[in-house]
CSV table of C-alpha atoms and ligand atoms in Angstrom, one decimal:
chain,number,residue,atom,x,y,z
A,280,MET,CA,67.0,134.7,127.7
A,281,ALA,CA,68.6,132.4,130.6
A,282,SER,CA,67.2,133.1,134.2
A,283,PRO,CA,69.9,134.2,136.7
A,284,PRO,CA,71.7,131.8,138.8
A,285,ASP,CA,69.7,131.4,142.2
A,286,PHE,CA,72.3,130.9,145.1
A,287,LEU,CA,69.5,131.3,147.6
A,288,PRO,CA,68.3,127.6,148.7
A,289,ALA,CA,64.8,127.1,150.0
A,290,LEU,CA,65.8,126.3,153.7
A,291,THR,CA,64.7,123.4,156.2
A,292,GLY,CA,66.4,121.7,159.0
A,293,SER,CA,65.9,120.1,162.8
A,294,LEU,CA,65.8,121.3,166.1
A,295,SER,CA,67.1,119.3,168.6
A,296,GLN,CA,69.5,118.5,171.4
A,297,GLY,CA,72.1,115.4,170.1
A,298,ALA,CA,71.8,116.8,166.8
A,299,ALA,CA,74.9,115.3,165.7
A,300,GLY,CA,73.5,112.0,165.8
A,301,ASN,CA,70.6,112.6,163.8
A,302,PRO,CA,70.9,110.6,160.4
A,303,THR,CA,68.1,112.4,158.9
A,304,VAL,CA,69.7,115.0,157.1
A,305,ALA,CA,71.2,112.4,154.9
A,306,MET,CA,68.1,110.6,153.6
A,307,ILE,CA,66.2,114.2,152.8
A,308,GLU,CA,69.6,115.7,151.5
A,309,ALA,CA,69.7,112.7,149.4
A,310,ALA,CA,65.9,113.4,148.2
A,311,TYR,CA,66.6,117.0,147.4
A,312,ALA,CA,69.6,115.8,145.6
A,313,HIS,CA,67.7,113.2,143.9
A,314,HIS,CA,64.8,115.3,142.4
A,315,GLY,CA,66.7,118.1,141.4
A,316,LEU,CA,65.4,120.8,144.3
A,317,HIS,CA,67.5,123.5,145.4
A,318,TRP,CA,66.3,123.0,148.8
A,319,ARG,CA,68.8,122.0,152.1
A,320,TYR,CA,68.6,120.4,155.7
A,321,VAL,CA,70.3,121.5,158.2
A,322,ASN,CA,70.7,119.8,162.1
A,323,MET,CA,70.8,122.5,164.4
A,324,GLU,CA,71.5,121.8,168.3
A,325,VAL,CA,69.4,124.0,170.3
A,326,THR,CA,69.1,124.5,174.2
A,327,PRO,CA,65.5,124.6,175.5
A,328,ALA,CA,65.6,127.7,176.6
A,329,GLU,CA,66.7,128.9,173.6
A,330,LEU,CA,64.1,127.6,171.7
A,331,GLY,CA,61.7,130.6,171.1
A,332,VAL,CA,64.9,132.5,170.0
A,333,ALA,CA,65.5,129.6,167.8
A,334,VAL,CA,62.2,129.6,165.9
A,335,ARG,CA,61.9,133.2,165.7
A,336,GLY,CA,65.3,133.2,163.9
A,337,LEU,CA,64.1,130.3,161.7
A,338,ARG,CA,60.6,132.6,160.7
A,339,ALA,CA,63.2,135.8,159.8
A,340,VAL,CA,65.6,134.2,157.4
A,341,GLY,CA,62.5,132.3,155.7
A,342,PHE,CA,62.5,128.3,156.8
A,343,ARG,CA,59.9,126.8,155.1
A,344,GLY,CA,59.8,124.2,157.7
A,345,PHE,CA,61.6,122.4,160.1
A,346,ASN,CA,61.8,118.8,162.2
A,347,CYS,CA,61.9,119.2,165.7
A,348,SER,CA,63.4,116.3,167.8
A,349,LEU,CA,63.8,115.7,171.8
A,350,PRO,CA,63.6,117.0,173.7
A,351,HIS,CA,61.5,120.2,171.7
A,352,LYS,CA,58.5,118.0,170.8
A,353,VAL,CA,56.0,119.2,173.2
A,354,THR,CA,57.6,122.8,173.7
A,355,VAL,CA,57.7,123.9,170.6
A,356,ILE,CA,53.5,124.5,170.3
A,357,GLU,CA,53.8,127.5,172.2
A,358,HIS,CA,55.8,130.0,169.2
A,359,LEU,CA,53.9,128.1,166.5
A,360,ASP,CA,50.6,129.3,165.0
A,361,GLY,CA,48.4,126.2,164.8
A,362,LEU,CA,48.3,122.5,164.9
A,363,GLY,CA,47.2,119.8,162.5
A,364,GLU,CA,44.5,117.7,163.4
A,365,SER,CA,47.0,114.5,164.7
A,366,ALA,CA,49.4,117.0,166.4
A,367,ALA,CA,46.8,118.3,168.3
A,368,VAL,CA,45.4,115.4,169.6
A,369,MET,CA,48.9,113.9,170.5
A,370,GLY,CA,49.6,117.1,171.9
A,371,ALA,CA,53.4,116.8,170.4
A,372,VAL,CA,54.6,118.2,166.7
A,373,ASN,CA,58.2,116.9,165.2
A,374,CYS,CA,57.5,118.5,161.9
A,375,VAL,CA,56.7,122.3,161.5
A,376,VAL,CA,54.9,123.8,158.0
A,377,LEU,CA,55.3,127.2,157.1
A,378,ARG,CA,51.3,127.7,155.7
A,379,ASP,CA,50.3,130.5,154.1
A,380,GLY,CA,53.0,132.7,156.4
A,381,LYS,CA,52.1,130.8,159.2
A,382,LEU,CA,53.9,128.0,161.2
A,383,ILE,CA,51.7,124.8,161.9
A,384,GLY,CA,52.8,121.9,164.0
A,385,GLU,CA,52.2,118.4,162.7
A,386,ASN,CA,53.3,115.3,163.7
A,387,THR,CA,54.7,112.8,160.7
A,388,ASP,CA,56.0,110.2,163.5
A,389,GLY,CA,52.5,108.0,163.4
A,390,LYS,CA,51.8,109.3,159.6
A,391,GLY,CA,55.2,107.7,158.6
A,392,PHE,CA,54.6,104.4,160.9
A,393,LEU,CA,50.8,104.5,158.6
A,394,GLU,CA,52.6,104.7,155.4
A,395,SER,CA,55.3,102.1,156.2
A,396,LEU,CA,52.5,99.6,157.0
A,397,ARG,CA,49.9,100.4,154.5
A,398,THR,CA,52.7,98.8,151.8
A,399,THR,CA,51.8,95.6,153.7
A,400,ALA,CA,48.6,96.1,155.1
A,401,ASP,CA,45.5,99.1,155.9
A,402,PRO,CA,44.5,98.8,159.8
A,403,ARG,CA,40.6,99.8,158.7
A,404,GLY,CA,38.6,97.4,161.0
A,405,LYS,CA,41.7,95.6,162.4
A,406,ARG,CA,42.5,95.2,165.9
A,407,VAL,CA,45.7,96.1,167.1
A,408,VAL,CA,48.6,94.9,169.9
A,409,LEU,CA,50.3,97.8,170.7
A,410,PHE,CA,53.6,97.4,173.0
A,411,GLY,CA,54.5,100.8,174.2
A,412,ALA,CA,52.6,104.1,175.8
A,413,GLY,CA,55.5,106.7,175.1
A,414,GLY,CA,55.5,109.5,172.6
A,415,ALA,CA,56.1,107.2,169.9
A,416,ALA,CA,53.4,104.8,170.8
A,417,ARG,CA,50.9,107.9,171.2
A,418,ALA,CA,51.7,109.0,167.7
A,419,ILE,CA,51.2,105.7,166.1
A,420,ALA,CA,48.1,104.6,168.2
A,421,VAL,CA,46.8,107.8,166.9
A,422,GLU,CA,47.1,107.8,163.2
A,423,LEU,CA,46.1,104.2,163.6
A,424,ALA,CA,42.5,105.2,165.2
A,425,LEU,CA,42.1,107.9,163.0
A,426,ALA,CA,43.0,105.3,159.9
A,427,GLY,CA,39.9,103.5,161.3
A,428,ALA,CA,41.5,100.5,163.2
A,429,ALA,CA,38.6,98.8,164.9
A,430,ARG,CA,40.7,98.2,168.7
A,431,ILE,CA,43.8,98.6,170.1
A,432,ASP,CA,44.9,96.8,172.9
A,433,VAL,CA,47.8,99.2,174.7
A,434,VAL,CA,50.1,96.4,176.9
A,435,ASN,CA,52.6,98.5,178.5
A,436,ARG,CA,54.3,98.3,181.8
A,437,SER,CA,53.5,101.4,183.9
A,438,ALA,CA,49.8,101.2,184.4
A,439,SER,CA,49.7,105.5,184.6
A,440,ARG,CA,51.0,106.0,180.8
A,441,GLY,CA,49.3,103.1,179.3
A,442,GLY,CA,45.7,104.1,181.2
A,443,GLU,CA,46.4,107.3,180.1
A,444,LEU,CA,46.6,106.7,176.7
A,445,ALA,CA,44.0,104.0,176.4
A,446,ALA,CA,41.7,106.6,178.0
A,447,LEU,CA,42.7,109.5,174.5
A,448,LEU,CA,42.7,107.0,172.5
A,449,ARG,CA,38.9,106.5,173.2
A,450,ASP,CA,38.3,110.2,174.3
A,451,ARG,CA,39.5,111.7,171.2
A,452,VAL,CA,39.7,109.9,168.6
A,453,GLN,CA,36.7,107.3,169.2
A,454,VAL,CA,38.3,103.8,168.9
A,455,ALA,CA,37.7,100.9,171.5
A,456,ALA,CA,40.8,100.7,173.5
A,457,GLU,CA,42.2,99.6,176.9
A,458,HIS,CA,45.4,99.4,178.3
A,459,ILE,CA,46.8,96.0,179.5
A,460,PRO,CA,48.9,95.4,182.0
A,461,TRP,CA,52.0,93.5,180.7
A,462,ARG,CA,53.1,90.4,182.8
A,463,GLY,CA,55.2,88.2,182.0
A,464,ASP,CA,54.9,86.9,178.3
A,465,HIS,CA,52.2,88.6,176.4
A,466,ALA,CA,50.4,86.5,174.2
A,467,VAL,CA,49.1,88.0,171.4
A,468,PRO,CA,45.2,87.1,170.9
A,469,ALA,CA,43.8,85.4,168.0
A,470,ASP,CA,41.8,88.1,166.4
A,471,ALA,CA,45.2,90.6,166.6
A,472,GLU,CA,46.1,91.1,163.0
A,473,ILE,CA,48.4,94.2,163.9
A,474,VAL,CA,51.6,93.7,166.3
A,475,VAL,CA,54.1,97.0,167.1
A,476,ASN,CA,56.4,96.8,169.2
A,477,ALA,CA,56.8,101.0,170.0
A,478,THR,CA,58.9,100.6,173.2
A,479,SER,CA,62.7,101.4,173.4
A,480,ILE,CA,63.4,97.2,173.9
A,481,GLY,CA,65.8,96.8,170.9
A,482,LEU,CA,67.5,100.1,171.0
A,483,TYR,CA,71.5,99.4,169.9
A,484,ASP,CA,71.0,96.3,171.3
A,485,ALA,CA,70.1,93.0,168.6
A,486,GLU,CA,69.6,90.6,171.3
A,487,ALA,CA,67.4,92.9,173.6
A,488,ARG,CA,64.1,90.4,174.1
A,489,LEU,CA,60.4,92.1,174.1
A,490,PRO,CA,58.3,90.0,176.6
A,491,LEU,CA,56.2,88.2,173.6
A,492,ASP,CA,55.3,84.4,173.5
A,493,VAL,CA,56.4,84.2,170.4
A,494,ASP,CA,54.5,80.8,169.9
A,495,SER,CA,51.3,83.5,169.7
A,496,LEU,CA,52.8,85.0,166.4
A,497,ARG,CA,50.5,83.3,163.4
A,498,PRO,CA,52.0,83.7,160.3
A,499,GLU,CA,48.9,86.1,159.1
A,500,LEU,CA,50.0,88.6,161.3
A,501,VAL,CA,52.4,91.7,160.7
A,502,VAL,CA,54.3,92.8,163.1
A,503,ALA,CA,56.1,95.9,163.1
A,504,ASP,CA,59.2,97.5,165.1
A,505,VAL,CA,59.9,101.3,165.5
A,506,ILE,CA,63.4,100.5,166.4
A,507,GLY,CA,65.5,101.6,163.5
A,508,ASN,CA,68.9,101.1,164.8
A,509,PRO,CA,69.8,98.3,164.7
A,510,PRO,CA,66.8,97.2,162.0
A,511,ARG,CA,66.5,93.7,162.2
A,512,THR,CA,65.7,93.4,165.8
A,513,ARG,CA,65.1,89.8,168.0
A,514,LEU,CA,61.4,90.9,167.5
A,515,ILE,CA,61.4,91.0,163.5
A,516,ARG,CA,63.7,88.2,163.5
A,517,ALA,CA,61.1,86.0,165.4
A,518,ALA,CA,58.3,87.5,163.0
A,519,GLU,CA,59.9,86.4,160.3
A,520,ALA,CA,61.0,83.0,161.3
A,521,ARG,CA,57.2,82.5,162.2
A,522,GLY,CA,56.1,83.6,158.7
A,523,CYS,CA,54.6,86.7,159.7
A,524,ARG,CA,55.1,89.6,157.6
A,525,ALA,CA,57.7,91.6,159.4
A,526,LEU,CA,58.6,96.1,158.7
A,527,ASP,CA,61.7,97.1,161.0
A,528,GLY,CA,61.5,101.1,162.6
A,529,LEU,CA,63.9,102.1,159.2
A,530,GLY,CA,60.9,101.7,157.5
A,531,MET,CA,58.9,104.1,159.6
A,532,LEU,CA,61.7,106.7,159.7
A,533,VAL,CA,62.2,106.9,156.0
A,534,ASN,CA,58.5,107.2,155.7
A,535,GLN,CA,58.2,110.0,158.1
A,536,GLY,CA,61.0,111.7,156.5
A,537,ALA,CA,59.1,110.9,153.3
A,538,VAL,CA,55.6,113.1,154.9
A,539,ALA,CA,58.0,116.0,155.8
A,540,ILE,CA,59.7,116.4,152.0
A,541,ARG,CA,55.4,116.3,150.9
A,542,PHE,CA,54.7,118.6,153.3
A,543,TRP,CA,57.5,121.2,152.4
A,544,THR,CA,58.0,121.2,149.4
A,545,GLY,CA,54.8,119.5,147.6
A,546,VAL,CA,57.2,116.8,145.9
A,547,ASP,CA,56.2,113.0,145.9
A,548,PRO,CA,60.3,112.0,147.2
A,549,ASN,CA,61.8,108.4,146.0
A,550,ILE,CA,61.8,106.2,149.0
A,551,ALA,CA,64.5,103.6,147.9
A,552,VAL,CA,66.8,106.8,147.4
A,553,MET,CA,65.5,108.0,150.9
A,554,ARG,CA,66.4,104.3,152.6
A,555,ARG,CA,69.5,103.8,151.0
A,556,ALA,CA,71.4,107.0,151.6
A,557,LEU,CA,69.3,106.3,155.3
A,558,GLU,CA,71.5,102.9,155.4
A,559,ARG,CA,74.9,104.2,154.5
A,560,ALA,CA,74.4,106.9,157.1
A,561,LEU,CA,73.8,105.0,159.5
A,562,GLY,CA,76.8,102.5,158.5
A,563,LEU,CA,74.2,99.1,157.6
A,564,SER,CA,74.6,97.3,154.2
A,565,ALA,CA,71.4,97.4,152.2
A,566,SER,CA,68.4,95.6,153.6
A,567,GLU,CA,64.8,94.6,152.3
A,568,PRO,CA,62.8,97.1,150.6
A,569,CYS,CA,60.5,99.5,153.4
B,1219,NDP,P1,59.1,106.9,175.6
B,1219,NDP,O1,60.9,107.3,176.5
B,1219,NDP,O2,58.5,108.2,175.3
B,1219,NDP,O3,59.1,105.6,175.9
B,1219,NDP,C1,59.8,104.6,176.0
B,1219,NDP,C2,58.5,102.9,176.3
B,1219,NDP,O4,59.0,102.2,176.4
B,1219,NDP,C3,57.5,103.3,177.4
B,1219,NDP,O5,56.0,102.7,176.9
B,1219,NDP,C4,58.1,102.5,178.1
B,1219,NDP,O6,57.4,101.7,179.0
B,1219,NDP,C5,58.6,101.5,177.0
B,1219,NDP,N1,59.4,100.4,177.8
B,1219,NDP,C6,61.1,100.8,177.6
B,1219,NDP,N2,61.9,100.1,178.5
B,1219,NDP,C7,61.0,98.9,179.1
B,1219,NDP,C8,61.0,97.7,178.9
B,1219,NDP,N3,62.7,97.2,179.7
B,1219,NDP,N4,60.1,97.0,179.3
B,1219,NDP,C9,59.0,97.4,179.2
B,1219,NDP,N5,58.7,98.7,178.4
B,1219,NDP,C10,60.0,99.6,178.8
B,1219,NDP,O7,60.0,106.3,174.2
B,1219,NDP,P2,59.7,107.1,172.3
B,1219,NDP,O8,58.5,106.5,173.0
B,1219,NDP,O9,60.3,108.6,172.2
B,1219,NDP,O10,60.3,105.9,171.9
B,1219,NDP,C11,60.7,105.0,171.8
B,1219,NDP,C12,61.5,104.0,170.5
B,1219,NDP,O11,60.7,104.6,169.3
B,1219,NDP,C13,62.9,104.7,170.9
B,1219,NDP,O12,63.3,103.5,171.1
B,1219,NDP,C14,62.9,105.4,170.0
B,1219,NDP,O13,64.5,105.4,168.9
B,1219,NDP,C15,61.9,104.7,168.8
B,1219,NDP,N6,61.6,105.9,167.8
B,1219,NDP,C16,61.3,104.8,165.8
B,1219,NDP,C17,61.3,106.1,164.9
B,1219,NDP,C18,60.9,105.8,163.8
B,1219,NDP,O14,60.9,106.6,162.9
B,1219,NDP,N7,61.7,104.8,163.4
B,1219,NDP,C19,60.3,107.7,165.5
B,1219,NDP,C20,60.0,107.9,167.3
B,1219,NDP,C21,60.9,107.0,168.2
B,1219,NDP,P3,56.9,102.6,180.8
B,1219,NDP,O15,55.4,103.4,180.3
B,1219,NDP,O16,56.5,101.0,181.4
B,1219,NDP,O17,58.5,103.1,181.3
């Protein structure tokens, strides 16, 4: 006997302010459609004052999980039942997963970065130069440390944020880390193997320049940028021109969406389908695979 039609999809989505500008929905729904999943992903606009009510509402209607974007990544924690390992260290959640009836907070920013990086290099045992000490840098640094990076140089303009991140890395994930004051064009040391821009320099400005001595970019380096819009930042172009392996911010974004889909559905989604959908949504022409 044929099973009755099912008009009730499994629900996922995103809570944020400025939700209308969040393109993640395009790549997640493309993956659901590609894999024949009866799942939906919805962008939802929520103020900080209404966050608790919103999370209770998502619980009530059986959401299987949801992403949290600005400004809710820290404040959502008080409305959850528990945290995954890296989210607990970072103190920030951008992905919530319903596990055995409990809402568990995870952080996919750093995991997405790591998956994108692993298409090119394994960070185990490597020295990393990380520009920035904000939310994205913190997520990336913690995952790099958990993945066995040997040493992380936190190059940041503000000493307070840079020092705080270096201390967190030493104390909570036991990796050699220090804050390096950012004075003039920073030269990448000869024994570093991975360089990451995790600042917002380059966002919406393809000509914005990261203060970096491009002559220190050796062809053996992997150079990654978190900036996804535009993906071909000045740093990415300079790295490619010097023969480095370059990873753009779209790879991180697509992979963090893939991690979320895996958490929620158990399905390993097709990365190429997701990247194409994201590029279409952002009005970009097809570029290299992530
Ligand atoms: P934050 O505001 O938390 O941190 C910004 C960082 O950039 C700080 O370290 C800040 O330094 C540094 N910075 C900004 N402007 C300058 C400048 N002119 N010179 C030197 N340093 C500067 O932002 P997030 O960490 O949340 O986000 C950073 C970027 O990462 C954003 O552009 C965001 O779009 C991107 N991102 C990309 C993701 C992806 O999937 N591709 C995911 C998440 C974020 P200081 O401490 O001195 O102020």
